Amino acid sequence: MTMHREVLTGKHLMQGDIACAEGAIAAGCKFFAGYPITPATEITERMARRMIEVDGMFVQMEDELASMAAIIGASWAGAKAMTATSGPGFSLMQENIGLAVMTETPCVVVNIMRGAPSTGLPTEGAQQDVMQCKWGSHGDYEIIALAPASVQEMFDLTIECFNFAETYRAPTFLLADGFTGHLWERVVIPSREEIKTVERKKPIVPADKYVPFKPDEDLVPPMACFGEGYRVHVTGLTHDELGYPKTTDPKIQHELVNRLCEKIRKNSDKIIRTYKFMLEDADVAVIAYGIPSRSSLNAVKRAREAGIKAGLLRLITVWPFPEKQVEELSNHVKAIVVPEMNCGQVVREVERVAKETPVHFSSKIGGEPHSPSEIFEVIRRAAKA
Amino acid sequence: MTVLQEFEKHPLAKYLRLERFPHIWCEGCGDGIILNCFVKALDDLGINMDKLVVVSGIGCIGRIAGYIKCDSFHTTHGRPIALATGIKLANPKLTIAVISGDGDLFAIGGNHFIHAARRNVDMTVICSNNFNYGMTGGQFGPTTPLDSYTTTTPYGNIEHPFNLVHLAAAAGAVYVARWTALHVKRLTESIKKALQKKGFKFIEVISPCPEIYGRRNKLGKAIDTMKRYRQICEIRHGYDPAKAEITIEKIIVGEFIDIEKPTYGELLQKQFLTIQKR
Ligand SMILES: Cc1ncc(C[n+]2csc(CCOP(=O)(O)OP(=O)(O)O)c2C)c(N)n1
Ligand code: SF4
Ligand SMILES: [Mg+2]
């Protein structure tokens, strides 16, 4: 192997799934647990080969319930940890995703979305799990989800996912569609020095002074891991700052659940990433993420050629939802177009925020992505209306 | 002197999160005995409490993780073994004990149990087998005897129970023992042995649930159940676990399996060294 086994610096022709695995390794991932499922299997296979080369740990678990549980355990043992799956496996992970939220466990969950419901379209991409990603586990909570639209972003955003997970102590999702996961494209992997990585905040006080779930000003508590002498108790039950179950005091529930939400909401400016194209003077704005954003870019260019002032807002961060950005945009465009590979998920968020601005939805529910001309047609209709 | 101050003088007090007491268990519950035997084993072995992790699932016994003063994880129902696998593999220096219930480990979590045993992941799994789901008010589970009454078998149980020691042995556990809450000394010795041994170790503890299972099946008080254990238990080390089914007339207890087999961690380390040399 090369000198930098963790970072394969250079230019590569790579598949999206593999770029995701390499991004994880570059971010410092040292533990991967997974269960094979199309179209995410290549991530698991790559990790099986690569983890051992970088002093990391790979384990193929018996199912996705176990994979999710294992990465939570590994994270508490001090490792940056990840799992990867697709719809059916993502459904099985939901209960333990809630456990990760409640116990403030940094971890990364990759969902390469395929056509659904149920076993659906295993080999075909979709974007049908976006709401599940936000709401899939029971209860109120906030998570972070990033949506890559290229193989380069499969690499870059996986690193970003780890950095967010470590910063905010929350499960963080790479929410990619199966088309992007299986795409082969050029990827440029920078040098190790150029890659920014983040490590979780550790306690600076001795064990007898440490209050495990007492947050700092950023609402995130420093994290002592198992074996470090802090003797932490971790539970999925509603707990006080010591980490002890407190299940009859509504005040504790109120404080804890609100803080878990607020630590993401209050920092949303630091988490939200968007890409803007020709929006300054736009009458019609396309809001898209993942693979439809690529057809959208092409459609916007065509619209401009046809004399329609169109632009694109690409959501890189899907959760927390970029409310401010969408609201600002809705104040100066005449219409919004939202293409998604589902029956209408993010479009509901857009409608909620855009209020009076008309929103035109373009739906594809798996099997094939939108063509640029399909989106162009919706832009043209929106411009006329 | 307050009760807490009284407690603090107990030689095993330093292993407990005393501020969390009184515990939630009913009077006469076997779970307190399991806690007692476990911390006694820790004390006898002089275990480094900074390197011990106790993991439990959900249930009455699941609360045990929160009472022991070490790193501990009270996980989701059925998942403690899967989560503990992650802990152990990410930091092989830690000693892992999973302590949970018959429902948690063998109904909802049964798949994780057999696969962790098959992989031979280094951990000690202790099951408090009270023949029912105590926490949720006494429904039947995978170890409930035929004909027993629970809230979901109001006409008697028609499902055949698991023989846990046979299951564990068949799945590949390197150490398999069964005791009851009556066998305090032997259980403690068994826990000590398991904690020192490498690989996937399993100890079943037959545990009275006088408040719920006992009441519904007219087993009397906890003390009556303990007396019954004394009458019907037979210690048979090395006995074939396949034949050690629990019946009304007889409970075979003892060490059934004690073998050596490379652990997941050891095999991985071997592979790691060859790959690093390339
Ligand atoms: C997914 C899920 N299903 C159901 C429950 C409810 N539940 C809590 S404890 C329990 C059974 C516990 O039985 P056992 O493991 O035998 O422990 P015991 O209470 O008998 O000690 C159940 C069904 C839950 N917490 N989570
Ligand atoms: S319900 Fe049964 S198992 Fe639960 S604490 Fe009471 S006696 Fe123990
Ligand atoms: Mg039980």
XYZ file of C-alpha atoms and ligand atoms in Angstrom:
698
model
C 0.000 0.000 0.000
C 0.962 3.637 -0.319
C 2.331 5.754 2.494
C -1.039 7.268 3.267
C -3.191 4.240 3.489
C -6.049 6.260 4.918
C -6.113 8.871 2.190
C -5.750 7.717 -1.407
C -4.576 11.125 -2.596
C -4.875 11.555 -6.361
C -7.331 11.399 -9.222
C -9.463 8.303 -9.566
C -12.309 6.917 -11.595
C -14.516 5.696 -8.801
C -17.981 4.430 -8.059
C -20.119 6.533 -5.719
C -20.359 3.815 -3.084
C -16.603 3.301 -3.100
C -15.985 7.037 -2.854
C -18.253 7.042 0.186
C -16.176 4.292 1.827
C -12.961 6.169 1.020
C -14.443 9.379 2.397
C -15.247 7.578 5.631
C -11.687 6.263 5.916
C -10.259 9.706 5.164
C -12.483 11.131 7.903
C -10.984 8.715 10.408
C -13.630 5.988 10.449
C -12.257 3.038 12.425
C -15.329 0.881 12.748
C -17.772 -0.334 10.165
C -20.658 -2.724 10.769
C -23.011 -3.637 7.964
C -25.274 -6.119 6.265
C -25.272 -6.400 2.466
C -28.057 -4.734 0.493
C -28.317 -3.374 -3.023
C -27.394 -0.638 -3.933
C -25.186 -0.088 -0.856
C -23.333 -3.414 -0.840
C -20.232 -1.992 -2.487
C -19.652 0.206 0.561
C -19.698 -2.830 2.848
C -17.421 -4.777 0.496
C -14.961 -1.917 0.237
C -14.885 -1.547 4.008
C -14.317 -5.301 4.431
C -11.159 -4.921 2.374
C -10.008 -1.533 3.603
C -10.698 -1.328 7.345
C -8.038 -3.853 8.251
C -5.483 -1.942 6.148
C -6.019 1.202 8.204
C -6.081 -0.460 11.661
C -9.844 -0.281 11.615
C -12.496 -2.838 12.375
C -14.962 -4.342 9.945
C -17.746 -6.657 11.011
C -20.592 -8.070 8.971
C -23.469 -8.339 11.406
C -26.478 -10.652 11.297
C -28.881 -7.871 10.296
C -29.293 -4.108 10.270
C -30.713 -3.967 13.788
C -27.388 -5.377 14.903
C -25.325 -3.163 12.596
C -26.865 -0.022 14.019
C -26.459 -1.292 17.584
C -22.831 -2.227 16.920
C -21.837 1.203 15.625
C -23.381 2.815 18.700
C -21.334 0.488 20.901
C -18.180 1.133 18.881
C -18.677 4.871 19.085
C -18.914 4.664 22.873
C -15.738 2.609 22.824
C -14.111 5.624 21.182
C -14.167 4.809 17.467
C -15.569 6.868 14.631
C -18.193 4.468 13.346
C -20.393 3.997 10.296
C -22.928 1.665 8.734
C -24.403 1.648 5.241
C -27.703 0.320 3.967
C -30.727 0.888 1.770
C -34.488 1.136 2.433
C -35.340 -2.246 3.996
C -32.264 -2.122 6.201
C -32.882 1.525 7.003
C -36.325 0.587 8.313
C -34.755 -2.019 10.590
C -32.305 0.539 11.971
C -34.900 3.029 13.089
C -35.248 2.045 16.738
C -31.542 2.198 17.361
C -31.245 5.455 15.430
C -33.498 6.826 18.168
C -31.146 5.304 20.730
C -28.227 7.124 19.081
C -30.197 10.377 19.221
C -31.140 9.907 22.876
C -27.657 8.847 23.981
C -25.970 11.519 21.828
C -23.817 9.000 20.020
C -21.735 10.296 17.131
C -22.173 7.932 14.179
C -22.748 7.985 10.452
C -25.524 6.110 8.672
C -25.413 5.892 4.894
C -28.658 5.210 3.071
C -28.311 4.576 -0.654
C -31.993 4.952 -1.461
C -33.690 2.514 -3.805
C -37.251 2.270 -5.090
C -39.747 1.448 -2.340
C -42.020 0.589 -0.414
C -40.893 -2.817 0.811
C -38.336 -4.671 -1.303
C -39.348 -2.368 -4.146
C -36.776 -1.706 -6.847
C -33.495 -3.046 -5.471
C -31.285 -1.904 -8.329
C -32.969 1.391 -9.136
C -32.429 4.676 -7.361
C -35.092 6.756 -5.618
C -35.469 9.444 -2.953
C -38.313 7.903 -1.029
C -36.686 7.781 2.415
C -36.150 11.500 2.990
C -39.008 11.893 5.436
C -38.178 8.560 7.058
C -34.680 9.871 7.640
C -36.132 12.817 9.535
C -39.008 11.095 11.301
C -38.395 7.341 11.061
C -37.697 6.639 14.713
C -40.382 7.367 17.267
C -40.487 10.689 19.058
C -39.324 14.223 18.375
C -35.740 14.747 17.383
C -33.425 16.483 14.962
C -30.747 14.853 12.868
C -28.387 15.986 10.117
C -28.658 14.624 6.577
C -26.566 15.480 3.545
C -27.499 14.635 -0.047
C -24.635 14.112 -2.487
C -25.188 14.660 -6.209
C -21.879 13.386 -7.597
C -19.244 10.798 -6.858
C -16.977 13.611 -5.671
C -19.630 14.549 -3.139
C -20.021 10.928 -2.065
C -16.432 11.348 -0.897
C -16.554 14.931 0.374
C -19.908 14.772 2.139
C -19.123 11.504 3.900
C -16.227 13.328 5.546
C -18.582 16.173 6.355
C -21.047 13.679 7.900
C -18.355 12.434 10.276
C -17.400 15.978 11.180
C -20.997 16.912 11.968
C -21.604 13.684 13.892
C -18.530 14.314 16.040
C -19.304 18.002 16.540
C -22.954 17.642 17.493
C -22.962 14.126 18.942
C -25.844 13.080 16.742
C -26.408 10.368 14.162
C -25.668 11.939 10.792
C -26.924 10.630 7.480
C -25.524 10.457 4.007
C -28.756 10.312 2.070
C -27.834 9.348 -1.470
C -29.993 7.976 -4.251
C -29.040 4.668 -5.824
C -28.076 6.356 -9.072
C -25.416 8.469 -7.382
C -24.268 5.444 -5.367
C -23.710 3.430 -8.514
C -22.364 6.242 -10.682
C -18.765 6.063 -11.899
C -17.068 9.452 -12.124
C -13.826 11.229 -11.597
C -12.919 11.912 -7.991
C -10.093 14.052 -6.749
C -8.872 13.005 -3.332
C -6.823 15.733 -1.702
C -3.782 15.211 0.497
C -4.325 14.216 4.082
C -3.322 17.711 5.242
C -5.997 19.306 3.094
C -8.776 17.199 4.585
C -10.404 18.792 7.593
C -11.474 16.276 10.213
C -13.135 16.836 13.575
C -12.811 14.827 16.796
C -15.470 14.715 19.487
C -15.082 17.069 22.417
C -13.617 15.317 25.493
C -14.131 16.227 29.160
C -11.485 18.481 30.651
C -12.424 17.704 34.259
C -11.506 14.619 36.301
C -13.965 11.730 36.669
C -15.391 12.858 40.026
C -16.289 16.277 38.582
C -17.634 15.005 35.275
C -21.361 15.295 34.589
C -21.770 13.181 31.445
C -24.828 14.829 29.921
C -24.312 18.393 31.064
C -24.045 20.485 27.919
C -21.598 23.276 27.202
C -22.802 26.546 25.736
C -23.132 24.972 22.292
C -25.636 22.563 23.918
C -23.321 19.605 23.294
C -21.885 17.740 26.311
C -18.240 16.633 26.207
C -18.058 12.871 25.688
C -16.063 10.475 27.846
C -15.843 7.072 26.219
C -15.818 3.613 27.766
C -12.542 2.562 29.294
C -11.374 6.118 29.958
C -12.068 5.948 33.676
C -15.157 8.146 33.771
C -17.588 5.296 34.463
C -20.478 6.649 32.475
C -23.980 5.206 32.513
C -25.768 5.445 29.184
C -29.476 4.794 28.747
C -32.168 5.294 26.148
C -34.547 6.221 28.942
C -35.141 9.876 29.652
C -32.203 10.788 31.878
C -30.827 13.645 33.926
C -27.443 15.248 33.355
C -25.774 12.451 35.301
C -27.182 10.022 32.762
C -29.521 8.375 35.255
C -33.088 7.429 34.307
C -35.658 10.025 35.364
C -38.937 8.807 33.995
C -41.476 10.515 36.201
C -40.306 14.118 36.004
C -41.833 15.951 33.031
C -39.354 18.788 33.482
C -36.407 16.505 32.772
C -38.103 15.113 29.653
C -38.872 18.639 28.490
C -35.326 19.869 28.995
C -33.642 16.843 27.465
C -35.782 16.500 24.355
C -35.683 20.229 23.681
C -31.934 20.357 24.054
C -31.465 17.396 21.696
C -33.492 19.303 19.104
C -32.015 22.706 19.837
C -28.391 21.631 19.577
C -29.057 21.002 15.887
C -31.526 23.839 15.262
C -29.430 26.510 16.951
C -26.412 25.481 14.909
C -28.241 25.119 11.625
C -26.360 28.027 10.052
C -23.173 26.042 10.505
C -24.737 22.855 9.182
C -26.687 24.034 6.168
C -24.935 23.929 2.819
C -26.555 24.865 -0.471
C -25.343 25.464 -4.003
C -26.815 28.386 -5.919
C -26.864 28.789 -9.680
C -28.210 31.885 -11.496
C -30.598 32.789 -8.721
C -29.823 36.543 -8.520
C -32.370 37.602 -11.125
C -34.428 34.402 -11.308
C -38.196 34.347 -11.764
C -38.385 30.587 -11.471
C -36.248 28.714 -8.959
C -35.713 24.984 -9.072
C -35.067 23.459 -5.656
C -33.512 20.020 -5.925
C -31.107 17.608 -4.244
C -29.309 14.450 -5.303
C -29.536 13.154 -8.854
C -32.515 15.327 -9.954
C -30.391 18.391 -9.237
C -28.115 17.386 -12.109
C -30.963 17.273 -14.624
C -32.216 20.476 -13.033
C -28.960 22.300 -13.720
C -29.210 21.319 -17.362
C -32.887 22.310 -17.491
C -32.120 25.723 -15.973
C -29.469 26.358 -18.610
C -31.972 25.417 -21.330
C -34.568 27.695 -19.808
C -32.118 30.573 -19.842
C -31.432 29.884 -23.531
C -35.186 29.996 -24.091
C -35.334 33.385 -22.402
C -36.782 32.202 -19.059
C -35.034 33.584 -16.007
C -34.538 30.329 -14.151
C -32.103 29.382 -11.393
C -31.233 26.453 -9.160
C -30.998 26.060 -5.418
C -29.389 22.726 -4.734
C -29.810 21.457 -1.206
C -26.646 19.786 0.005
C -28.019 19.727 3.532
C -31.550 18.325 3.509
C -31.956 18.077 7.303
C -32.127 20.393 9.122
C -34.223 21.842 6.322
C -32.736 25.062 4.877
C -35.776 27.128 5.825
C -34.083 30.511 5.743
C -32.605 29.959 2.297
C -35.889 28.724 0.838
C -37.863 31.511 2.475
C -35.531 34.218 1.153
C -35.734 32.706 -2.282
C -39.526 32.503 -2.192
C -39.637 36.224 -1.480
C -38.048 37.169 -4.764
C -39.081 34.481 -7.272
C -42.478 34.109 -8.959
C -42.548 30.337 -8.851
C -40.666 27.360 -7.476
C -40.152 23.979 -9.126
C -39.302 20.914 -7.059
C -38.307 17.695 -8.834
C -37.989 14.675 -6.562
C -37.789 10.926 -6.998
C -40.738 10.247 -4.720
C -44.426 11.149 -4.447
C -43.668 14.459 -2.752
C -41.528 14.742 0.370
C -39.159 17.728 0.443
C -41.725 19.609 -1.647
C -43.948 19.678 1.448
C -41.223 21.465 3.358
C -40.790 23.893 0.480
C -44.541 24.610 0.382
C -44.594 25.114 4.130
C -41.823 27.687 3.987
C -42.602 29.347 0.623
C -46.150 30.189 1.725
C -47.805 32.159 -1.125
C -45.234 31.471 -3.834
C -46.633 28.790 -6.163
C -44.736 25.493 -6.004
C -44.739 23.088 -8.959
C -43.847 19.519 -8.190
C -42.313 17.038 -10.594
C -42.443 13.450 -9.454
C -40.525 10.365 -10.516
C -40.820 7.432 -8.181
C -37.929 5.259 -9.104
C -36.748 3.343 -12.100
C -35.320 6.356 -13.921
C -34.214 9.841 -12.991
C -35.841 12.969 -14.411
C -34.652 13.960 -17.844
C -33.624 17.622 -18.263
C -36.473 18.155 -20.734
C -39.045 16.953 -18.201
C -37.854 19.522 -15.703
C -37.548 22.155 -18.422
C -41.232 21.644 -19.268
C -42.222 22.247 -15.644
C -40.067 25.376 -15.537
C -41.765 26.648 -18.691
C -45.222 25.992 -17.260
C -44.261 27.663 -13.995
C -42.932 30.726 -15.825
C -46.185 31.128 -17.780
C -48.521 30.678 -14.835
C -26.954 6.849 60.741
C -28.854 7.112 57.458
C -29.555 4.065 55.354
C -27.114 5.317 52.736
C -24.332 5.702 55.311
C -25.102 2.214 56.501
C -24.848 0.982 52.922
C -21.537 2.700 52.364
C -19.900 0.527 54.982
C -20.693 -2.635 53.032
C -17.526 -4.136 51.522
C -19.145 -4.313 48.083
C -20.571 -0.783 48.205
C -17.745 0.650 46.139
C -18.967 -1.331 43.124
C -22.412 0.214 43.196
C -23.953 3.543 42.290
C -25.387 3.922 45.763
C -27.127 7.182 44.941
C -29.427 5.138 42.690
C -30.744 2.947 45.499
C -33.274 1.690 46.484
C -33.400 -0.381 43.310
C -36.625 -0.980 41.399
C -36.888 -4.730 42.031
C -39.681 -6.296 44.083
C -39.101 -7.968 47.405
C -37.873 -11.504 46.863
C -36.859 -10.913 43.249
C -33.866 -12.951 42.108
C -32.313 -10.035 40.256
C -30.845 -8.589 43.454
C -29.082 -11.903 44.069
C -27.609 -11.795 40.562
C -26.326 -8.275 41.236
C -24.851 -9.421 44.525
C -23.100 -12.433 42.978
C -21.823 -10.354 40.083
C -20.197 -7.666 42.225
C -18.842 -10.296 44.592
C -17.174 -11.929 41.581
C -15.723 -8.556 40.562
C -14.383 -8.083 44.061
C -12.878 -11.557 44.301
C -11.155 -11.090 40.950
C -10.022 -7.549 41.672
C -11.420 -6.499 38.300
C -10.291 -3.100 37.030
C -13.616 -1.258 37.146
C -12.352 1.329 34.665
C -12.065 -1.363 32.005
C -15.314 -3.192 32.650
C -18.463 -2.457 30.654
C -21.828 -3.856 31.698
C -24.449 -3.876 28.959
C -28.097 -4.728 29.445
C -31.296 -4.720 27.471
C -34.766 -3.729 28.629
C -36.636 -5.505 31.394
C -36.511 -5.745 35.177
C -33.035 -7.260 35.084
C -32.083 -4.721 32.411
C -31.872 -2.081 35.133
C -28.806 -3.802 36.545
C -26.419 -1.896 34.271
C -27.393 1.337 35.963
C -26.567 0.075 39.441
C -22.975 -0.975 38.848
C -20.286 1.677 39.078
C -18.490 1.142 35.798
C -19.131 2.156 32.219
C -22.543 0.766 31.462
C -25.130 0.810 28.694
C -28.847 0.212 29.108
C -29.660 -0.396 25.441
C -32.826 -1.044 23.453
C -34.904 -4.188 24.035
C -33.101 -7.202 22.600
C -29.973 -5.444 21.363
C -27.427 -5.549 24.205
C -25.329 -8.301 22.613
C -25.154 -6.537 19.243
C -24.192 -3.284 20.922
C -21.681 -5.052 23.146
C -20.142 -6.618 20.041
C -19.444 -3.115 18.771
C -17.878 -2.086 22.082
C -15.652 -5.148 22.326
C -14.454 -5.064 18.732
C -13.740 -1.339 18.825
C -11.798 -1.635 22.074
C -10.599 -5.208 22.698
C -9.021 -4.165 26.018
C -12.420 -3.842 27.659
C -14.062 -6.673 29.610
C -17.694 -7.029 28.595
C -20.578 -8.467 30.586
C -24.066 -8.552 29.149
C -26.731 -9.094 31.808
C -30.307 -9.320 30.591
C -33.584 -11.219 30.628
C -34.957 -14.340 28.968
C -37.242 -12.259 26.768
C -34.587 -9.736 25.873
C -31.886 -12.259 25.008
C -33.946 -15.074 23.498
C -37.141 -13.623 22.006
C -36.541 -10.192 20.518
C -32.763 -10.584 20.742
C -32.401 -14.284 19.951
C -30.726 -13.718 16.622
C -27.959 -11.632 18.165
C -27.372 -14.266 20.822
C -26.790 -17.134 18.408
C -24.606 -15.085 16.095
C -22.399 -13.645 18.814
C -21.964 -17.189 20.165
C -21.158 -18.474 16.684
C -18.585 -15.700 16.146
C -17.188 -16.386 19.595
C -17.028 -12.712 20.486
C -15.338 -12.284 23.844
C -18.111 -11.480 26.343
C -19.892 -12.971 29.335
C -23.644 -13.192 28.936
C -25.738 -13.701 32.061
C -29.454 -14.370 31.636
C -31.907 -13.838 34.448
C -34.462 -16.467 33.482
C -37.676 -15.767 35.378
C -39.827 -17.577 32.800
C -41.745 -14.455 31.815
C -41.647 -10.785 30.893
C -41.581 -9.261 34.340
C -41.230 -5.642 33.344
C -44.341 -5.509 31.215
C -46.510 -7.252 33.771
C -45.959 -10.938 33.173
C -46.548 -12.108 29.628
C -45.198 -15.452 28.448
C -41.840 -15.650 26.709
C -39.498 -18.139 25.054
C -38.686 -19.929 28.319
C -42.177 -20.063 29.848
C -42.964 -23.713 30.703
C -45.845 -25.490 28.965
C -49.184 -25.025 30.743
C -47.990 -22.010 32.755
C -50.289 -19.073 33.250
C -49.304 -15.585 32.213
C -51.344 -12.570 31.126
C -51.080 -13.678 27.491
C -51.543 -17.381 28.196
C -54.707 -17.077 30.277
C -55.645 -20.671 29.393
C -52.142 -22.037 29.874
C -49.028 -21.881 27.684
C -49.079 -24.045 24.554
C -45.599 -23.073 23.278
C -42.608 -25.312 23.896
C -39.883 -23.468 25.805
C -36.234 -23.135 24.839
C -33.652 -25.081 26.760
C -31.223 -22.177 26.969
C -28.088 -24.137 27.833
C -28.642 -26.442 24.872
C -29.237 -23.476 22.610
C -26.073 -21.729 23.810
C -23.972 -24.853 23.416
C -25.319 -25.541 19.932
C -24.658 -21.956 18.885
C -21.005 -22.313 19.888
C -20.570 -20.847 23.385
C -17.250 -21.916 24.957
C -18.618 -21.896 28.486
C -22.175 -22.776 29.454
C -23.516 -23.028 32.988
C -26.855 -22.946 34.742
C -27.558 -22.035 38.351
C -30.477 -20.734 40.311
C -30.742 -17.776 42.655
C -30.290 -20.295 45.459
C -26.751 -21.212 44.342
C -25.114 -17.982 45.430
C -21.589 -19.320 45.946
C -21.570 -21.524 42.860
C -23.017 -18.796 40.697
C -20.362 -16.371 41.932
C -17.624 -18.892 41.127
C -19.146 -19.458 37.713
C -19.198 -15.732 36.968
C -15.562 -15.482 38.043
C -14.620 -18.325 35.768
C -16.515 -16.847 32.851
C -15.017 -13.379 33.298
C -11.520 -14.849 33.195
C -12.117 -17.085 30.220
C -11.841 -15.907 26.595
C -14.711 -16.192 24.148
C -18.488 -16.236 24.343
C -19.579 -17.425 27.786
C -23.136 -18.018 28.881
C -24.616 -18.388 32.357
C -28.316 -18.981 32.871
C -29.663 -18.038 36.282
C -33.081 -19.371 37.195
C -34.536 -16.455 39.071
C -37.712 -16.120 41.111
C -40.262 -13.522 40.054
C -42.548 -13.871 43.048
C -44.610 -10.767 42.374
C -45.767 -11.665 38.908
C -44.906 -15.091 37.559
C -44.917 -16.663 41.012
C -48.239 -15.158 42.002
C -50.018 -16.136 38.809
C -48.781 -19.712 38.986
C -49.381 -20.024 42.713
C -45.742 -20.665 43.533
C -45.990 -18.963 46.892
C -43.465 -16.512 48.251
C -39.878 -16.208 47.032
C -38.764 -18.339 49.931
C -41.067 -21.143 48.763
C -39.550 -20.970 45.293
C -36.072 -21.143 46.838
C -37.092 -24.189 48.842
C -38.398 -25.788 45.688
C -35.063 -25.125 43.938
C -33.363 -26.969 46.770
C -35.655 -29.944 46.313
C -35.556 -30.277 42.555
C -32.080 -29.045 41.542
C -29.429 -31.588 40.754
C -25.819 -30.546 40.162
C -24.367 -32.424 37.177
C -21.172 -30.892 35.768
C -20.400 -31.932 32.225
C -23.953 -33.127 31.664
C -25.243 -33.139 28.077
C -27.023 -29.765 27.767
C -29.406 -31.294 25.220
C -30.825 -33.432 28.003
C -30.958 -30.645 30.574
C -34.481 -29.500 29.867
C -36.138 -27.821 32.806
C -39.165 -29.713 34.121
C -41.445 -29.350 37.107
C -39.715 -32.280 38.772
C -36.111 -31.485 37.975
C -33.673 -28.687 37.171
C -30.200 -29.866 36.202
C -27.659 -27.213 37.137
C -23.886 -27.025 36.798
C -21.248 -26.377 34.160
C -22.247 -28.032 30.924
C -19.609 -26.745 28.533
C -16.062 -25.527 29.110
C -14.002 -25.654 25.927
C -11.321 -23.643 24.140
C -11.838 -22.124 20.721
C -10.204 -19.142 19.004
C -12.190 -15.971 19.568
C -13.274 -13.544 16.863
C -10.716 -11.084 18.193
C -7.885 -13.595 18.098
C -8.639 -14.710 14.555
C -8.890 -11.109 13.484
C -5.576 -10.259 15.094
C -3.924 -13.121 13.230
C -5.363 -11.916 9.949
C -4.360 -8.382 10.773
C -0.720 -9.343 11.321
C -0.467 -11.184 8.004
C -2.057 -8.334 6.104
C 0.122 -5.703 7.757
C 3.231 -7.660 6.695
C 2.272 -7.501 3.009
C -39.084 -3.032 20.932
C -39.735 -3.202 22.245
N -40.789 -4.029 22.369
C -41.374 -4.184 23.556
C -40.916 -3.533 24.663
C -41.609 -3.729 25.980
N -40.839 -4.569 26.894
C -40.055 -4.024 27.839
S -39.295 -5.152 28.793
C -40.054 -6.419 27.970
C -39.859 -7.838 28.354
C -38.733 -8.070 29.278
O -38.668 -9.412 29.608
P -37.296 -10.053 30.062
O -36.234 -9.738 29.093
O -37.524 -11.486 30.330
O -36.913 -9.244 31.389
P -37.633 -9.282 32.826
O -38.460 -8.057 32.899
O -38.438 -10.525 32.922
O -36.491 -9.226 33.769
C -40.875 -5.940 26.965
C -41.691 -6.800 26.095
C -39.823 -2.663 24.490
N -39.278 -1.962 25.497
N -39.246 -2.538 23.285
S -41.756 -8.210 38.414
Fe -40.704 -10.112 38.882
S -38.727 -9.921 37.820
Fe -39.598 -7.881 37.944
S -38.744 -6.977 39.800
Fe -40.717 -7.897 40.372
S -40.205 -9.943 41.032
Fe -38.426 -9.178 39.911
Mg -37.874 -12.453 32.125
